[in-house]
Amino acid sequence: MQKKYTLLIITTCLTILIGSFLWIRYFENKNDQLNSSEVKDYQGQDLSSISDFRENSIKGPQYINKEDYVLTITSSAKGNITYTYDDVLTKHKNYEKVVNLHCVEGWSVTILWKGILVNDLINESGVDADTKIVIFRAIDGYTTSLPLDFIIENDIIIAHKMNNVTLSPERGFPFQLVAESKWGYKWIKWITQIELSNDESFRGFYESRGFSNDADVDE
Ligand SMILES: Nc1nc2c(c(=O)[nH]1)N[C@H]1C(S)=C(S)[C@@H](COP(=O)(O)O)O[C@H]1N2
Ligand SMILES: [Mo]
């Protein structure tokens, strides 16, 4: 009789223990999901949703494997410097800002962007005195450029998160240029190379097809 009771007590205790462990795990996962889900507003400002973008990239979405990814910074001072995805994120200060993206096709989004200053990256590669423009290249063959002065004066970042969520392949994983106050075609996605150049006659993909190289949006 005594033995039976002891067994009952032990199994009851074990059930309660395992049960609460599972509950805790369940709520932890729920919290993780909440933390990583999209934010809807930032400091009182309404944000658009990630799903408000229209996907019309020249070759469709690109699927870059984080483990294989390399970002190359090219300058005449130091040649090629390469970074892994984690190098870029963890070895540099992260910044956040709310910026509007306007496509020439007539749609816009307001997004909270998080990323690294382009200036921080290129300073490590040594900026030559004759550098005038910064050329960006992407895995789909897309290209664009911005003046170096513009990048420095406006704290231009390459983003790895929008609305607190890591960029999806469709949205440009691993990095999209946040070319604030410039038309959407300057916001290059899937960036693989950043090159310091003195070639002011360089024109990117759309810029060489008749779109303005300044690409200023008058909001
Ligand atoms: N690599 C790459 N980046 C790109 C493009 C592209 O075709 N390839 N399209 C540009 C254009 S025209 C716009 S408006 C923005 C946002 O486009 P999305 O909605 O397709 O992300 O991405 C820009 N970045
Ligand atoms: Mo666009």
mmCIF file of C-alpha atoms and ligand atoms in Angstrom:
data_model
loop_
_atom_site.group_PDB
_atom_site.id
_atom_site.type_symbol
_atom_site.label_atom_id
_atom_site.label_comp_id
_atom_site.label_asym_id
_atom_site.label_seq_id
_atom_site.Cartn_x
_atom_site.Cartn_y
_atom_site.Cartn_z
ATOM 1 C CA MET A 1 0.000 0.000 0.000
ATOM 2 C CA GLN A 2 2.738 2.453 1.021
ATOM 3 C CA LYS A 3 4.684 1.592 -2.133
ATOM 4 C CA LYS A 4 1.638 2.356 -4.300
ATOM 5 C CA TYR A 5 1.254 5.855 -2.758
ATOM 6 C CA THR A 6 4.913 6.665 -3.199
ATOM 7 C CA LEU A 7 4.686 5.720 -6.877
ATOM 8 C CA LEU A 8 1.547 7.847 -7.332
ATOM 9 C CA ILE A 9 3.206 10.861 -5.709
ATOM 10 C CA ILE A 10 6.314 10.466 -7.843
ATOM 11 C CA THR A 11 4.362 10.204 -11.107
ATOM 12 C CA THR A 12 2.174 13.202 -10.142
ATOM 13 C CA CYS A 13 5.249 15.293 -9.353
ATOM 14 C CA LEU A 14 6.915 14.245 -12.622
ATOM 15 C CA THR A 15 3.802 15.108 -14.635
ATOM 16 C CA ILE A 16 3.593 18.553 -13.053
ATOM 17 C CA LEU A 17 7.321 19.131 -13.642
ATOM 18 C CA ILE A 18 7.283 18.095 -17.309
ATOM 19 C CA GLY A 19 4.003 19.936 -17.822
ATOM 20 C CA SER A 20 5.316 23.258 -16.514
ATOM 21 C CA PHE A 21 8.539 22.815 -18.488
ATOM 22 C CA LEU A 22 6.515 22.459 -21.698
ATOM 23 C CA TRP A 23 4.361 25.488 -20.810
ATOM 24 C CA ILE A 24 7.454 27.618 -20.237
ATOM 25 C CA ARG A 25 8.942 26.498 -23.570
ATOM 26 C CA TYR A 26 5.650 27.288 -25.294
ATOM 27 C CA PHE A 27 5.488 30.831 -23.917
ATOM 28 C CA GLU A 28 9.164 31.478 -24.603
ATOM 29 C CA ASN A 29 8.648 30.595 -28.270
ATOM 30 C CA LYS A 30 5.577 32.801 -28.389
ATOM 31 C CA ASN A 31 7.654 35.705 -27.045
ATOM 32 C CA ASP A 32 10.383 35.073 -29.611
ATOM 33 C CA GLN A 33 7.813 35.324 -32.344
ATOM 34 C CA LEU A 34 6.449 38.560 -30.927
ATOM 35 C CA ASN A 35 9.907 40.127 -30.721
ATOM 36 C CA SER A 36 10.817 39.224 -34.283
ATOM 37 C CA SER A 37 7.528 40.285 -35.830
ATOM 38 C CA GLU A 38 7.073 43.428 -37.835
ATOM 39 C CA VAL A 39 6.688 46.751 -35.975
ATOM 40 C CA LYS A 40 3.709 48.863 -37.062
ATOM 41 C CA ASP A 41 4.788 52.270 -35.767
ATOM 42 C CA TYR A 42 7.922 53.965 -34.537
ATOM 43 C CA GLN A 43 7.969 56.873 -32.095
ATOM 44 C CA GLY A 44 4.376 57.708 -32.958
ATOM 45 C CA GLN A 45 4.882 57.448 -36.714
ATOM 46 C CA ASP A 46 2.819 54.928 -38.717
ATOM 47 C CA LEU A 47 4.881 52.519 -40.803
ATOM 48 C CA SER A 48 3.984 50.667 -43.995
ATOM 49 C CA SER A 49 4.038 46.889 -44.055
ATOM 50 C CA ILE A 50 6.748 44.766 -45.660
ATOM 51 C CA SER A 51 3.983 43.363 -47.854
ATOM 52 C CA ASP A 52 3.272 46.826 -49.326
ATOM 53 C CA PHE A 53 6.305 46.589 -51.639
ATOM 54 C CA ARG A 54 5.792 45.630 -55.272
ATOM 55 C CA GLU A 55 8.322 43.164 -56.516
ATOM 56 C CA ASN A 56 9.559 44.103 -59.975
ATOM 57 C CA SER A 57 13.285 43.469 -59.894
ATOM 58 C CA ILE A 58 15.094 42.996 -63.205
ATOM 59 C CA LYS A 59 15.597 39.254 -62.701
ATOM 60 C CA GLY A 60 13.124 38.520 -59.891
ATOM 61 C CA PRO A 61 14.021 37.660 -56.293
ATOM 62 C CA GLN A 62 17.551 36.442 -55.559
ATOM 63 C CA TYR A 63 18.160 33.767 -52.945
ATOM 64 C CA ILE A 64 21.514 34.394 -51.256
ATOM 65 C CA ASN A 65 22.871 31.851 -48.783
ATOM 66 C CA LYS A 66 24.090 33.613 -45.626
ATOM 67 C CA GLU A 67 26.994 31.175 -45.193
ATOM 68 C CA ASP A 68 28.320 31.700 -48.742
ATOM 69 C CA TYR A 69 27.780 35.469 -48.799
ATOM 70 C CA VAL A 70 30.716 37.884 -49.128
ATOM 71 C CA LEU A 71 30.577 41.671 -49.333
ATOM 72 C CA THR A 72 33.553 43.111 -51.217
ATOM 73 C CA ILE A 73 34.752 46.702 -50.736
ATOM 74 C CA THR A 74 36.976 47.771 -53.611
ATOM 75 C CA SER A 75 39.314 50.761 -53.546
ATOM 76 C CA SER A 76 42.561 51.646 -55.283
ATOM 77 C CA ALA A 77 44.094 52.207 -51.842
ATOM 78 C CA LYS A 78 43.615 48.662 -50.531
ATOM 79 C CA GLY A 79 42.248 46.601 -53.427
ATOM 80 C CA ASN A 80 39.507 44.221 -52.289
ATOM 81 C CA ILE A 81 38.473 43.854 -48.649
ATOM 82 C CA THR A 82 35.892 41.155 -47.925
ATOM 83 C CA TYR A 83 33.347 40.764 -45.136
ATOM 84 C CA THR A 84 31.033 37.941 -44.163
ATOM 85 C CA TYR A 85 27.422 38.717 -43.227
ATOM 86 C CA ASP A 86 28.285 38.456 -39.524
ATOM 87 C CA ASP A 87 31.385 40.668 -39.962
ATOM 88 C CA VAL A 88 29.214 43.453 -41.317
ATOM 89 C CA LEU A 89 26.555 43.174 -38.593
ATOM 90 C CA THR A 90 28.626 42.530 -35.493
ATOM 91 C CA LYS A 91 31.809 44.496 -36.132
ATOM 92 C CA HIS A 92 30.043 47.769 -36.932
ATOM 93 C CA LYS A 93 27.672 50.098 -35.153
ATOM 94 C CA ASN A 94 24.021 49.626 -36.104
ATOM 95 C CA TYR A 95 21.724 52.581 -36.794
ATOM 96 C CA GLU A 96 17.949 52.893 -37.177
ATOM 97 C CA LYS A 97 15.905 55.402 -39.141
ATOM 98 C CA VAL A 98 12.484 55.784 -40.690
ATOM 99 C CA VAL A 99 12.796 56.560 -44.402
ATOM 100 C CA ASN A 100 10.338 56.635 -47.340
ATOM 101 C CA LEU A 101 11.049 54.678 -50.515
ATOM 102 C CA HIS A 102 9.381 56.021 -53.678
ATOM 103 C CA CYS A 103 9.342 54.002 -56.882
ATOM 104 C CA VAL A 104 9.026 55.861 -60.197
ATOM 105 C CA GLU A 105 6.031 53.590 -60.888
ATOM 106 C CA GLY A 106 4.042 55.639 -58.361
ATOM 107 C CA TRP A 107 4.014 53.676 -55.105
ATOM 108 C CA SER A 108 5.763 54.511 -51.810
ATOM 109 C CA VAL A 109 6.434 52.905 -48.440
ATOM 110 C CA THR A 110 7.480 54.262 -45.023
ATOM 111 C CA ILE A 111 9.795 51.780 -43.311
ATOM 112 C CA LEU A 112 11.967 51.582 -40.177
ATOM 113 C CA TRP A 113 15.403 50.593 -41.493
ATOM 114 C CA LYS A 114 18.274 49.167 -39.487
ATOM 115 C CA GLY A 115 21.789 48.879 -40.830
ATOM 116 C CA ILE A 116 25.425 49.939 -41.070
ATOM 117 C CA LEU A 117 26.834 53.269 -42.279
ATOM 118 C CA VAL A 118 28.355 52.920 -45.751
ATOM 119 C CA ASN A 119 30.929 55.441 -44.532
ATOM 120 C CA ASP A 120 32.039 53.128 -41.705
ATOM 121 C CA LEU A 121 32.631 50.312 -44.205
ATOM 122 C CA ILE A 122 34.504 52.345 -46.793
ATOM 123 C CA ASN A 123 36.663 54.115 -44.203
ATOM 124 C CA GLU A 124 38.148 50.736 -43.336
ATOM 125 C CA SER A 125 39.228 50.300 -46.932
ATOM 126 C CA GLY A 126 40.830 53.749 -47.022
ATOM 127 C CA VAL A 127 39.148 56.400 -49.143
ATOM 128 C CA ASP A 128 41.491 57.868 -51.763
ATOM 129 C CA ALA A 129 41.540 61.633 -52.152
ATOM 130 C CA ASP A 130 40.281 61.325 -55.734
ATOM 131 C CA THR A 131 37.214 59.217 -54.859
ATOM 132 C CA LYS A 132 34.119 60.967 -56.188
ATOM 133 C CA ILE A 133 31.446 58.302 -56.403
ATOM 134 C CA VAL A 134 30.540 55.007 -54.810
ATOM 135 C CA ILE A 135 29.411 52.229 -57.158
ATOM 136 C CA PHE A 136 27.156 49.447 -55.827
ATOM 137 C CA ARG A 137 26.809 46.077 -57.538
ATOM 138 C CA ALA A 138 24.317 43.275 -56.839
ATOM 139 C CA ILE A 139 24.115 39.558 -57.474
ATOM 140 C CA ASP A 140 21.504 39.973 -60.248
ATOM 141 C CA GLY A 141 23.873 42.197 -62.259
ATOM 142 C CA TYR A 142 22.070 45.360 -61.118
ATOM 143 C CA THR A 143 24.218 48.445 -60.487
ATOM 144 C CA THR A 144 23.791 51.990 -59.218
ATOM 145 C CA SER A 145 25.956 54.764 -57.773
ATOM 146 C CA LEU A 146 25.846 57.747 -55.420
ATOM 147 C CA PRO A 147 28.275 60.633 -54.860
ATOM 148 C CA LEU A 148 30.630 60.052 -51.902
ATOM 149 C CA ASP A 149 29.726 63.461 -50.410
ATOM 150 C CA PHE A 150 26.021 62.565 -50.472
ATOM 151 C CA ILE A 151 26.700 59.298 -48.619
ATOM 152 C CA ILE A 152 28.732 61.012 -45.909
ATOM 153 C CA GLU A 153 26.447 64.036 -45.425
ATOM 154 C CA ASN A 154 23.262 61.936 -45.195
ATOM 155 C CA ASP A 155 24.556 59.051 -43.062
ATOM 156 C CA ILE A 156 23.530 56.578 -45.767
ATOM 157 C CA ILE A 157 23.185 52.992 -44.527
ATOM 158 C CA ILE A 158 22.931 49.533 -46.021
ATOM 159 C CA ALA A 159 20.002 47.891 -44.228
ATOM 160 C CA HIS A 160 19.726 44.311 -43.005
ATOM 161 C CA LYS A 161 16.380 44.793 -41.248
ATOM 162 C CA MET A 162 13.112 46.509 -42.103
ATOM 163 C CA ASN A 163 10.439 47.053 -39.431
ATOM 164 C CA ASN A 164 12.582 44.990 -37.071
ATOM 165 C CA VAL A 165 12.577 41.924 -39.352
ATOM 166 C CA THR A 166 15.614 40.561 -41.232
ATOM 167 C CA LEU A 167 15.276 41.278 -44.965
ATOM 168 C CA SER A 168 13.593 38.462 -46.875
ATOM 169 C CA PRO A 169 15.065 37.261 -50.196
ATOM 170 C CA GLU A 170 12.378 39.295 -52.011
ATOM 171 C CA ARG A 171 13.331 42.429 -50.062
ATOM 172 C CA GLY A 172 17.044 42.142 -50.827
ATOM 173 C CA PHE A 173 18.659 39.846 -48.239
ATOM 174 C CA PRO A 174 21.325 40.370 -47.050
ATOM 175 C CA PHE A 175 21.562 44.149 -47.731
ATOM 176 C CA GLN A 176 19.598 46.925 -49.403
ATOM 177 C CA LEU A 177 20.901 50.461 -49.842
ATOM 178 C CA VAL A 178 18.714 53.039 -48.050
ATOM 179 C CA ALA A 179 19.154 55.808 -50.623
ATOM 180 C CA GLU A 180 16.941 58.318 -48.835
ATOM 181 C CA SER A 181 15.502 61.195 -50.904
ATOM 182 C CA LYS A 182 16.470 59.281 -54.072
ATOM 183 C CA TRP A 183 14.120 57.301 -56.376
ATOM 184 C CA GLY A 184 13.664 53.586 -55.695
ATOM 185 C CA TYR A 185 16.033 52.517 -58.469
ATOM 186 C CA LYS A 186 18.936 53.818 -56.331
ATOM 187 C CA TRP A 187 17.875 51.439 -53.508
ATOM 188 C CA ILE A 188 19.910 48.491 -54.765
ATOM 189 C CA LYS A 189 19.080 45.110 -53.190
ATOM 190 C CA TRP A 190 21.280 41.986 -52.803
ATOM 191 C CA ILE A 191 24.445 44.154 -52.632
ATOM 192 C CA THR A 192 27.659 42.190 -53.223
ATOM 193 C CA GLN A 193 30.184 44.930 -53.990
ATOM 194 C CA ILE A 194 30.857 48.541 -52.981
ATOM 195 C CA GLU A 195 33.497 50.235 -55.117
ATOM 196 C CA LEU A 196 35.171 53.609 -54.566
ATOM 197 C CA SER A 197 35.658 55.319 -57.900
ATOM 198 C CA ASN A 198 36.682 58.576 -59.543
ATOM 199 C CA ASP A 199 34.706 57.785 -62.715
ATOM 200 C CA GLU A 200 31.969 60.410 -62.629
ATOM 201 C CA SER A 201 30.672 59.225 -65.994
ATOM 202 C CA PHE A 202 29.591 55.875 -64.482
ATOM 203 C CA ARG A 203 25.871 55.135 -64.934
ATOM 204 C CA GLY A 204 23.964 52.339 -63.212
ATOM 205 C CA PHE A 205 21.390 49.937 -64.686
ATOM 206 C CA TYR A 206 18.419 52.363 -64.943
ATOM 207 C CA GLU A 207 20.623 55.464 -65.087
ATOM 208 C CA SER A 208 22.137 54.203 -68.359
ATOM 209 C CA ARG A 209 18.589 53.611 -69.687
ATOM 210 C CA GLY A 210 17.452 57.205 -69.478
ATOM 211 C CA PHE A 211 16.637 57.669 -65.784
ATOM 212 C CA SER A 212 18.175 60.653 -63.981
ATOM 213 C CA ASN A 213 21.549 59.991 -62.364
ATOM 214 C CA ASP A 214 20.720 62.463 -59.556
ATOM 215 C CA ALA A 215 17.374 60.670 -58.970
ATOM 216 C CA ASP A 216 16.188 63.308 -56.492
ATOM 217 C CA VAL A 217 12.607 62.859 -55.246
ATOM 218 C CA ASP A 218 10.813 66.110 -54.477
ATOM 219 C CA GLU A 219 8.490 65.037 -51.681
HETATM 220 N N1 LIG B 1 19.513 44.280 -57.254
HETATM 221 C C1 LIG B 1 18.408 44.997 -57.537
HETATM 222 N N2 LIG B 1 18.058 46.000 -56.727
HETATM 223 C C2 LIG B 1 16.964 46.751 -56.996
HETATM 224 C C3 LIG B 1 16.174 46.518 -58.147
HETATM 225 C C4 LIG B 1 16.560 45.437 -58.996
HETATM 226 O O1 LIG B 1 15.921 45.139 -60.030
HETATM 227 N N3 LIG B 1 17.680 44.704 -58.655
HETATM 228 N N4 LIG B 1 15.054 47.325 -58.391
HETATM 229 C C5 LIG B 1 15.049 48.674 -57.780
HETATM 230 C C6 LIG B 1 13.768 49.375 -57.826
HETATM 231 S S1 LIG B 1 13.290 49.945 -59.357
HETATM 232 C C7 LIG B 1 13.022 49.679 -56.698
HETATM 233 S S2 LIG B 1 11.638 50.666 -56.771
HETATM 234 C C8 LIG B 1 13.450 49.166 -55.369
HETATM 235 C C9 LIG B 1 12.313 48.528 -54.585
HETATM 236 O O2 LIG B 1 11.826 47.527 -55.374
HETATM 237 P P1 LIG B 1 11.150 46.209 -54.776
HETATM 238 O O3 LIG B 1 9.764 46.576 -54.408
HETATM 239 O O4 LIG B 1 11.187 45.241 -55.928
HETATM 240 O O5 LIG B 1 11.952 45.777 -53.606
HETATM 241 O O6 LIG B 1 14.487 48.216 -55.475
HETATM 242 C C10 LIG B 1 15.533 48.637 -56.327
HETATM 243 N N5 LIG B 1 16.644 47.744 -56.143
HETATM 244 MO MO MO B 2 11.414 51.210 -59.031
#
